[in-house]
Coordinates of C-alpha atoms in Angstrom, one line a residue:
M1 CA 0.4 7.6 -4.9
A2 CA 4.0 6.7 -3.6
R3 CA 6.8 8.5 -1.7
R4 CA 9.1 9.9 -4.6
E5 CA 12.5 8.2 -4.7
S6 CA 15.5 9.4 -5.8
T7 CA 17.0 6.1 -7.1
V8 CA 18.6 5.2 -10.2
A9 CA 17.4 2.3 -12.8
G10 CA 18.5 -0.8 -10.5
P11 CA 16.8 -3.3 -8.7
G12 CA 15.0 -0.9 -6.2
S13 CA 13.9 1.0 -9.1
R14 CA 12.4 -2.1 -10.5
A15 CA 10.9 -3.2 -7.3
L16 CA 9.2 0.3 -6.8
V17 CA 7.8 0.1 -10.3
V18 CA 6.4 -3.2 -9.9
D19 CA 4.8 -2.4 -6.6
L20 CA 3.1 0.6 -7.9
I21 CA 1.7 -1.6 -11.0
R22 CA 0.6 -4.3 -8.3
S23 CA -0.9 -1.9 -6.0
S24 CA -2.2 0.9 -8.5
G25 CA -2.7 -1.1 -11.7
P26 CA -4.1 -0.2 -14.4
I27 CA -1.8 2.6 -14.7
S28 CA 0.3 4.2 -17.5
R29 CA 3.9 4.8 -17.9
V30 CA 3.5 8.6 -17.7
E31 CA 2.0 8.0 -14.2
L32 CA 4.8 5.8 -13.4
V33 CA 6.9 9.0 -14.1
E34 CA 4.9 11.0 -12.0
A35 CA 4.5 8.8 -9.0
T36 CA 8.3 7.5 -8.7
G37 CA 10.2 10.7 -9.8
L38 CA 12.3 8.4 -12.1
T39 CA 12.8 9.5 -15.7
Q40 CA 10.7 9.0 -18.4
P41 CA 13.7 7.2 -20.3
T42 CA 14.1 5.2 -16.9
I43 CA 10.6 3.9 -16.5
S44 CA 10.5 2.9 -20.1
N45 CA 13.6 0.9 -19.8
I46 CA 11.9 -1.0 -16.6
V47 CA 8.7 -1.3 -18.0
R48 CA 10.2 -2.7 -21.1
R49 CA 12.3 -5.1 -19.2
L50 CA 9.3 -6.2 -17.1
L51 CA 7.3 -6.6 -20.4
D52 CA 10.0 -9.1 -22.0
D53 CA 10.3 -11.3 -18.4
G54 CA 6.5 -11.6 -18.5
V55 CA 6.1 -9.9 -15.1
V56 CA 3.3 -7.0 -16.4
R57 CA 1.2 -7.0 -19.4
E58 CA -0.6 -4.2 -21.3
T59 CA -4.4 -4.0 -21.0
G60 CA -5.3 -3.2 -24.2
D61 CA -7.2 -0.3 -22.5
T62 CA -6.0 3.3 -23.2
V63 CA -6.3 6.6 -21.3
A64 CA -7.6 9.3 -24.0
T65 CA -5.3 12.7 -22.7
G66 CA -6.5 14.9 -25.8
G67 CA -2.5 13.8 -27.2
K68 CA -1.3 10.2 -28.0
P69 CA -3.2 7.6 -25.9
R70 CA -1.9 6.4 -22.5
T71 CA -1.4 2.5 -23.0
L72 CA -2.4 0.8 -19.0
L73 CA 0.0 -1.6 -17.6
V74 CA -1.3 -4.5 -14.8
I75 CA 0.8 -7.3 -13.0
N76 CA 0.4 -10.5 -15.2
S77 CA -0.8 -12.8 -12.6
R78 CA 0.7 -16.3 -14.6
S79 CA 4.0 -15.0 -15.1
A80 CA 5.1 -16.9 -12.1
Y81 CA 3.6 -19.3 -9.0
G82 CA 4.8 -19.0 -5.6
V83 CA 4.4 -22.1 -2.8
G84 CA 4.1 -21.6 0.6
I85 CA 3.9 -24.5 3.2
R86 CA 2.6 -23.5 6.8
V87 CA 4.0 -26.2 9.7
G88 CA 1.3 -26.9 12.3
A89 CA 1.9 -29.1 15.5
D90 CA 0.2 -31.8 13.5
T91 CA -0.7 -30.7 10.2
L92 CA 1.1 -29.4 6.9
T93 CA -0.8 -26.5 4.6
C94 CA 0.7 -26.1 1.3
V95 CA -0.8 -23.3 -0.9
V96 CA 0.2 -22.0 -4.3
T97 CA -0.5 -18.4 -5.4
D98 CA -0.5 -16.5 -9.0
T99 CA 1.4 -13.5 -9.2
R100 CA -1.5 -11.5 -8.0
G101 CA -1.5 -13.7 -4.5
G102 CA -4.5 -15.2 -6.1
T103 CA -5.1 -18.7 -4.4
V104 CA -4.5 -21.5 -7.0
G105 CA -4.2 -24.6 -5.6
R106 CA -4.2 -25.8 -1.3
E107 CA -3.7 -29.2 0.1
L108 CA -3.8 -30.0 4.0
V109 CA -2.2 -32.7 5.3
S110 CA -3.5 -33.9 8.9
A111 CA -0.4 -35.9 10.0
P112 CA 2.4 -35.1 12.7
P113 CA 5.3 -33.6 10.7
A114 CA 8.2 -36.0 10.5
E115 CA 11.1 -36.0 13.2
D116 CA 13.9 -37.6 11.6
P117 CA 15.7 -35.3 9.4
D118 CA 15.5 -37.2 6.2
D119 CA 11.9 -37.8 6.9
V120 CA 11.3 -34.1 7.4
V121 CA 12.9 -33.3 3.8
A122 CA 11.3 -35.7 2.5
Q123 CA 7.8 -35.3 3.8
L124 CA 7.8 -31.4 2.8
A125 CA 9.3 -32.0 -0.4
G126 CA 6.7 -34.9 -1.1
L127 CA 3.8 -32.3 -0.6
Y128 CA 5.5 -30.0 -2.7
R129 CA 5.7 -32.5 -5.6
D130 CA 2.2 -33.5 -5.2
V131 CA 0.6 -30.0 -5.2
T132 CA 2.6 -28.4 -7.7
Q133 CA 1.9 -31.5 -10.2
G134 CA -1.9 -32.0 -9.5
L135 CA -1.9 -28.2 -11.0
G136 CA 0.0 -29.2 -13.9
L137 CA 2.5 -26.6 -13.0
A138 CA 5.2 -26.3 -15.5
A139 CA 8.9 -26.6 -13.5
Q140 CA 10.0 -23.2 -14.9
S141 CA 6.7 -21.4 -13.8
V142 CA 7.3 -22.1 -10.1
A143 CA 9.3 -19.1 -8.4
G144 CA 10.4 -21.4 -5.3
L145 CA 9.1 -22.5 -1.7
A146 CA 8.8 -20.8 1.6
V147 CA 8.2 -22.9 4.3
V148 CA 7.0 -20.8 7.2
A149 CA 6.6 -22.0 11.0
P150 CA 6.7 -19.9 14.3
G151 CA 10.0 -18.1 15.3
P152 CA 12.5 -17.7 16.0
V153 CA 14.2 -18.4 12.6
D154 CA 17.3 -18.4 11.2
V155 CA 16.4 -16.9 7.6
A156 CA 20.2 -16.6 6.5
R157 CA 21.3 -20.2 7.1
G158 CA 17.3 -21.6 6.4
R159 CA 16.8 -22.9 9.8
F160 CA 14.1 -22.9 12.7
L161 CA 15.5 -22.3 15.7
A162 CA 12.8 -23.7 18.3
L163 CA 9.1 -25.5 17.5
P164 CA 7.5 -26.5 20.5
G165 CA 6.6 -30.4 19.6
L166 CA 9.2 -30.4 16.9
E167 CA 12.8 -30.0 18.4
R168 CA 14.3 -32.5 15.9
W169 CA 13.7 -29.5 13.3
A170 CA 15.6 -27.5 15.4
G171 CA 18.8 -26.5 13.4
L172 CA 17.9 -28.2 10.6
D173 CA 19.3 -27.0 7.6
L174 CA 15.9 -27.1 5.7
G175 CA 16.5 -24.4 3.1
Q176 CA 19.6 -26.1 1.6
A177 CA 18.3 -29.6 2.0
L178 CA 15.1 -28.9 0.1
T179 CA 16.6 -26.5 -2.3
A180 CA 19.2 -29.3 -3.2
E181 CA 15.8 -31.8 -3.4
L182 CA 13.4 -30.0 -5.2
G183 CA 16.1 -27.8 -7.4
V184 CA 14.1 -24.4 -6.6
P185 CA 14.9 -21.9 -4.4
V186 CA 13.8 -22.4 -1.1
L187 CA 13.2 -19.8 1.7
I188 CA 12.7 -20.3 5.6
D189 CA 11.0 -18.0 7.5
S190 CA 8.3 -17.2 10.4
D191 CA 4.5 -17.4 10.0
A192 CA 3.9 -14.2 11.6
A193 CA 6.5 -12.4 8.8
A194 CA 5.0 -14.3 6.0
A195 CA 1.3 -13.5 6.9
A196 CA 2.1 -9.5 7.5
V197 CA 3.7 -9.8 2.9
G198 CA 1.0 -12.1 2.3
E199 CA -1.9 -10.0 3.3
F200 CA 0.1 -6.9 2.2
W201 CA 0.8 -8.5 -1.4
G202 CA -2.8 -9.9 -2.0
R203 CA -4.7 -6.9 -0.6
Q204 CA -3.1 -4.9 -3.3
V205 CA -2.2 -2.7 -0.1
S206 CA -0.5 0.8 -1.5
R207 CA 3.3 1.3 -0.2
E208 CA 2.5 4.5 0.9
R209 CA 0.4 2.9 4.1
T210 CA 2.2 1.8 7.2
F211 CA 0.7 -1.8 7.2
G212 CA 0.6 -4.1 10.1
C213 CA -0.5 -7.6 10.4
L214 CA -1.3 -9.2 14.2
Y215 CA -0.9 -13.2 13.4
M216 CA -2.2 -15.5 15.9
N217 CA -2.1 -19.1 16.2
S218 CA -0.1 -21.2 18.5
G219 CA 1.2 -18.2 19.5
I220 CA 0.8 -14.4 18.5
G221 CA 3.0 -12.6 16.5
S222 CA 3.2 -9.3 14.1
G223 CA 4.6 -7.8 11.2
V224 CA 5.1 -4.5 9.7
V225 CA 5.7 -3.5 5.8
L226 CA 6.9 0.0 5.5
D227 CA 7.5 1.7 1.8
G228 CA 6.4 -2.2 0.3
A229 CA 9.1 -4.0 2.4
L230 CA 9.0 -6.0 5.4
H231 CA 10.7 -4.7 8.3
R232 CA 12.8 -7.6 9.4
G233 CA 15.4 -6.4 12.2
A234 CA 18.7 -7.2 12.8
S235 CA 18.2 -11.1 12.7
S236 CA 14.8 -11.3 10.8
N237 CA 13.0 -12.0 14.1
A238 CA 10.9 -8.4 14.0
G239 CA 7.7 -8.3 15.5
E240 CA 7.4 -10.7 18.6
I241 CA 4.6 -8.7 20.0
G242 CA 3.5 -11.8 21.8
H243 CA 6.6 -11.9 23.7
V244 CA 6.0 -8.7 25.5
S245 CA 5.5 -8.5 29.2
V246 CA 1.8 -7.7 30.0
V247 CA 1.9 -9.3 33.5
R248 CA 4.7 -8.1 35.7
D249 CA 6.4 -10.8 37.6
G250 CA 4.0 -13.1 35.5
A251 CA 4.4 -17.0 34.4
P252 CA 7.9 -17.5 32.8
C253 CA 7.8 -18.0 29.1
R254 CA 10.0 -20.6 26.8
C255 CA 11.3 -17.4 25.3
G256 CA 13.1 -16.3 28.9
N257 CA 11.0 -13.3 29.5
R258 CA 8.1 -13.6 32.0
G259 CA 4.6 -12.5 32.0
C260 CA 4.4 -12.5 27.9
L261 CA 1.3 -11.7 26.1
E262 CA 0.6 -15.1 24.3
L263 CA 0.9 -16.7 27.7
Y264 CA -2.4 -15.2 28.7
A265 CA -4.3 -14.3 25.4
A266 CA -3.2 -17.2 22.8
P267 CA -5.3 -20.1 22.1
A268 CA -3.6 -22.7 24.2
A269 CA -3.8 -20.6 27.3
L270 CA -7.5 -20.0 26.7
V271 CA -8.1 -23.7 26.5
G272 CA -6.1 -24.3 29.8
R273 CA -8.3 -21.6 31.6
A274 CA -11.6 -23.1 30.0
R275 CA -10.5 -26.5 31.4
T276 CA -10.4 -25.7 35.1
I277 CA -14.0 -24.1 35.0
P278 CA -15.9 -26.3 36.1
G279 CA -18.3 -28.3 33.6
L280 CA -17.3 -26.1 30.9
A281 CA -15.2 -28.5 28.8
D282 CA -17.8 -31.1 28.9
R283 CA -20.8 -28.9 28.1
L284 CA -18.8 -27.7 25.1
R285 CA -17.6 -31.1 24.2
I286 CA -13.9 -30.3 24.9
R287 CA -12.1 -33.4 25.4
P288 CA -9.0 -34.5 27.5
D289 CA -7.2 -35.3 24.5
D290 CA -8.4 -32.6 22.0
P291 CA -5.4 -30.5 20.5
D292 CA -5.6 -27.0 21.3
A293 CA -6.3 -25.7 18.0
R294 CA -9.5 -27.7 17.5
A295 CA -10.3 -26.8 21.3
F296 CA -10.2 -23.4 20.7
D297 CA -12.3 -23.3 17.6
V298 CA -14.8 -25.1 19.9
L299 CA -14.5 -22.2 22.4
A300 CA -14.3 -19.6 19.9
R301 CA -17.8 -21.2 18.1
A302 CA -19.3 -20.8 21.6
A303 CA -18.5 -17.7 22.4
I304 CA -20.1 -16.6 19.0
Y305 CA -23.3 -18.2 19.9
G306 CA -23.5 -16.8 23.3
D307 CA -22.2 -19.1 25.8
G308 CA -21.4 -16.6 28.3
Q309 CA -18.5 -18.5 29.9
A310 CA -16.9 -18.6 26.5
R311 CA -17.3 -15.3 25.5
A312 CA -16.0 -14.0 28.8
L313 CA -13.0 -15.8 27.8
I314 CA -12.6 -14.6 24.5
D315 CA -13.6 -11.2 25.5
E316 CA -10.4 -11.3 28.0
S317 CA -8.3 -12.4 25.3
A318 CA -9.5 -9.7 23.1
L319 CA -8.6 -7.1 25.6
L320 CA -4.9 -8.1 26.1
L321 CA -4.6 -8.3 22.2
A322 CA -6.0 -4.8 21.7
D323 CA -3.4 -3.6 24.0
G324 CA -0.9 -5.2 22.0
A325 CA -2.6 -4.0 18.9
L326 CA -2.0 -0.5 20.6
T327 CA 1.3 -1.0 21.2
L328 CA 2.5 -2.0 17.6
A329 CA -0.1 0.6 16.5
N330 CA 2.0 3.5 18.4
L331 CA 5.6 2.0 18.1
W332 CA 4.8 1.9 14.0
D333 CA 2.2 5.0 13.8
L334 CA 0.3 2.1 11.7
D335 CA -2.7 3.5 9.6
T336 CA -3.4 -0.4 8.8
L337 CA -4.0 -3.0 10.8
V338 CA -5.3 -6.9 9.4
L339 CA -5.8 -9.9 11.7
A340 CA -4.5 -12.8 10.4
G341 CA -3.9 -16.7 11.5
P342 CA -6.2 -19.6 12.6
G343 CA -6.8 -17.6 16.0
F344 CA -9.0 -15.4 14.2
A345 CA -10.6 -18.1 11.8
I346 CA -13.7 -18.1 14.0
A347 CA -14.0 -15.4 16.5
G348 CA -11.9 -12.9 14.6
S349 CA -15.0 -10.3 14.3
L350 CA -15.1 -9.8 18.1
Y351 CA -11.3 -9.3 18.1
V352 CA -11.5 -6.7 15.4
S353 CA -14.4 -4.9 16.9
E354 CA -12.5 -4.9 20.2
I355 CA -9.2 -3.3 18.7
R356 CA -11.3 -1.2 16.5
R357 CA -12.8 0.8 19.9
H358 CA -9.5 0.4 21.5
L359 CA -7.4 1.9 18.7
A360 CA -10.3 4.6 18.2
K361 CA -10.1 6.1 22.1
R362 CA -6.4 5.2 23.0
A363 CA -4.0 5.5 19.8
F364 CA -1.4 7.9 20.1
S365 CA -2.2 9.5 16.5
R366 CA -6.1 9.2 16.8
D367 CA -6.9 12.6 16.1
I368 CA -4.5 13.2 13.3
H369 CA -5.8 9.8 11.0
K370 CA -7.6 6.7 11.8
I371 CA -6.3 3.3 11.8
Q372 CA -8.1 0.7 9.5
V373 CA -8.7 -2.6 11.2
D374 CA -9.8 -5.3 9.2
L375 CA -10.1 -9.2 9.5
S376 CA -8.0 -11.8 6.9
S377 CA -10.2 -13.3 4.2
N378 CA -8.7 -16.5 4.7
P379 CA -7.1 -16.4 8.2
R380 CA -6.2 -20.0 8.4
D381 CA -4.2 -20.3 5.2
S382 CA -2.8 -16.4 5.8
A383 CA 0.7 -17.8 6.5
A384 CA 0.9 -20.3 3.5
I385 CA -0.3 -17.9 1.4
G386 CA 2.2 -15.6 2.6
G387 CA 4.7 -18.0 1.9
A388 CA 4.1 -17.8 -1.5
A389 CA 3.8 -14.2 -1.3
L390 CA 7.4 -14.1 0.1
V391 CA 8.8 -16.1 -2.9
L392 CA 7.1 -13.9 -5.5
Q393 CA 7.9 -10.3 -4.1
G394 CA 11.6 -12.0 -3.9
S395 CA 11.7 -13.0 -7.5
V396 CA 9.3 -10.2 -9.2
A397 CA 10.4 -7.2 -7.2
P398 CA 13.7 -7.7 -5.9
G399 CA 14.9 -5.2 -3.3
H400 CA 11.6 -5.5 -1.6
G401 CA 11.6 -8.9 -0.7
P402 CA 14.2 -11.6 0.0
Q403 CA 16.4 -12.3 -2.6
V404 CA 15.4 -15.4 -4.6
T405 CA 17.6 -17.2 -7.1
A406 CA 18.1 -20.3 -9.2
P407 CA 19.7 -23.0 -7.2
Q408 CA 23.1 -23.6 -9.1
S409 CA 22.8 -26.8 -11.4

C-alpha cells in the first residue's frame, strides 16, 4: 500500500486517493483511510467529489466484514479521454486513451511534419480533429492534448527547443497556438517523460514503486516516477541518460558533451556502423536512402533471426544500454524498469535480457531487492500514449501531474 501522507483535504489528497484507486482498485473507503492516514470524513468528502465529477464509480460489489458491507471503488474509464501526438522525423502518431490508459483510437500520418509555423499548427490541429471526430468524442469529454518529441523542451512556455531536422519548430509557442486553435488544454513535453508516465499510468503501477522508464527512439532518454509523480528537475528536462558520457573524449554531441551514450547505442549509430560493414547493408537490403528508423528495424529483425553481424551490433548496443540502465537504477534505487520506444519494438527482448543480467550482477542494491525489468506492451506508441496519460493525470489527479486547465473563452 501507499506511504502515509499527513496531508489535508486539498489537491494533493485528491491526487493521492485517485492514484490509490487507479493502482489498487477495486478498493473500499475503509482501505483508503488505512492506506493514506487521512481521516474517514476527509476520505468520504474526497470520494464524494470524485463520484460527482465522474472520475470514480462504485462497482456494485461489496466486501463482507461482519459489519456493514463495504462498497468498492474503481476509476471510471469513460470519465475523460486524453490525446497524445508524438512528433517523429517523418511521421506523426496520434493516440487517444481512456482514463485508465486503454487505447481507444490511433492514427499514424506518414508525412514529413510541416516546417512553416502556421502549417505546423494547422497540421497538428487537423490530426487532432480527424482522430477525435472520427471516434465521435464529445468535445467536453476530452481532457486535452499533449504533443511530445525529443528534448530539450521548455514545458512552461510550451516550446520545443531543438528538434533535429525540424529546426523551424524551435522556439515556436506551440502550446499557446494550439490551445487557441483547438480550445482545449495543450501540453508540450518530451517523449521520454511522457512514456514514463504512460507506462506508470497504464500498467496500474503502485505509487509505492520507484518506477523508471528507459526510452529509445532516435535518441535515448528516461523518466522516473516517484510517489506517483514524474520527477521533472529544475526545467522539466530530467532523465537525459542518453547524454551521459560513455567514451572519454569521444565524438562530439549536439548537446555540447562528448562521447554520449546515444552516439554509440542509439539506432542511428548502429545503422551508421552497419553501412560501413562490407556487404551487410546490401545483404539485409538496407537502401542508402532508407530512414534510420526503417533501417534499424531491418537490422533488429535480422539480429532476432540469427544474422551474426547484425546480432553483434545489437548486442553491443544492449551492453551499453545496460550500463545506462545500471546508472539509472543506482541513482534512483529503482525497483521497476520498463523499456519503451520504437527502438525496442523488434529486438526489445534482447535488450531486456541483457539489462536483467546486468542489474542482477551489478546493481548496488541487488542483495536487498530485485529490479523488475519489462518491455512495454506497445513500444512504438508508448510516447503518444504517455502524452495522453500526462493530460489525464493532470486533469483527474491534480498535484501529481502537470496543471491542466481549460483555456479562457
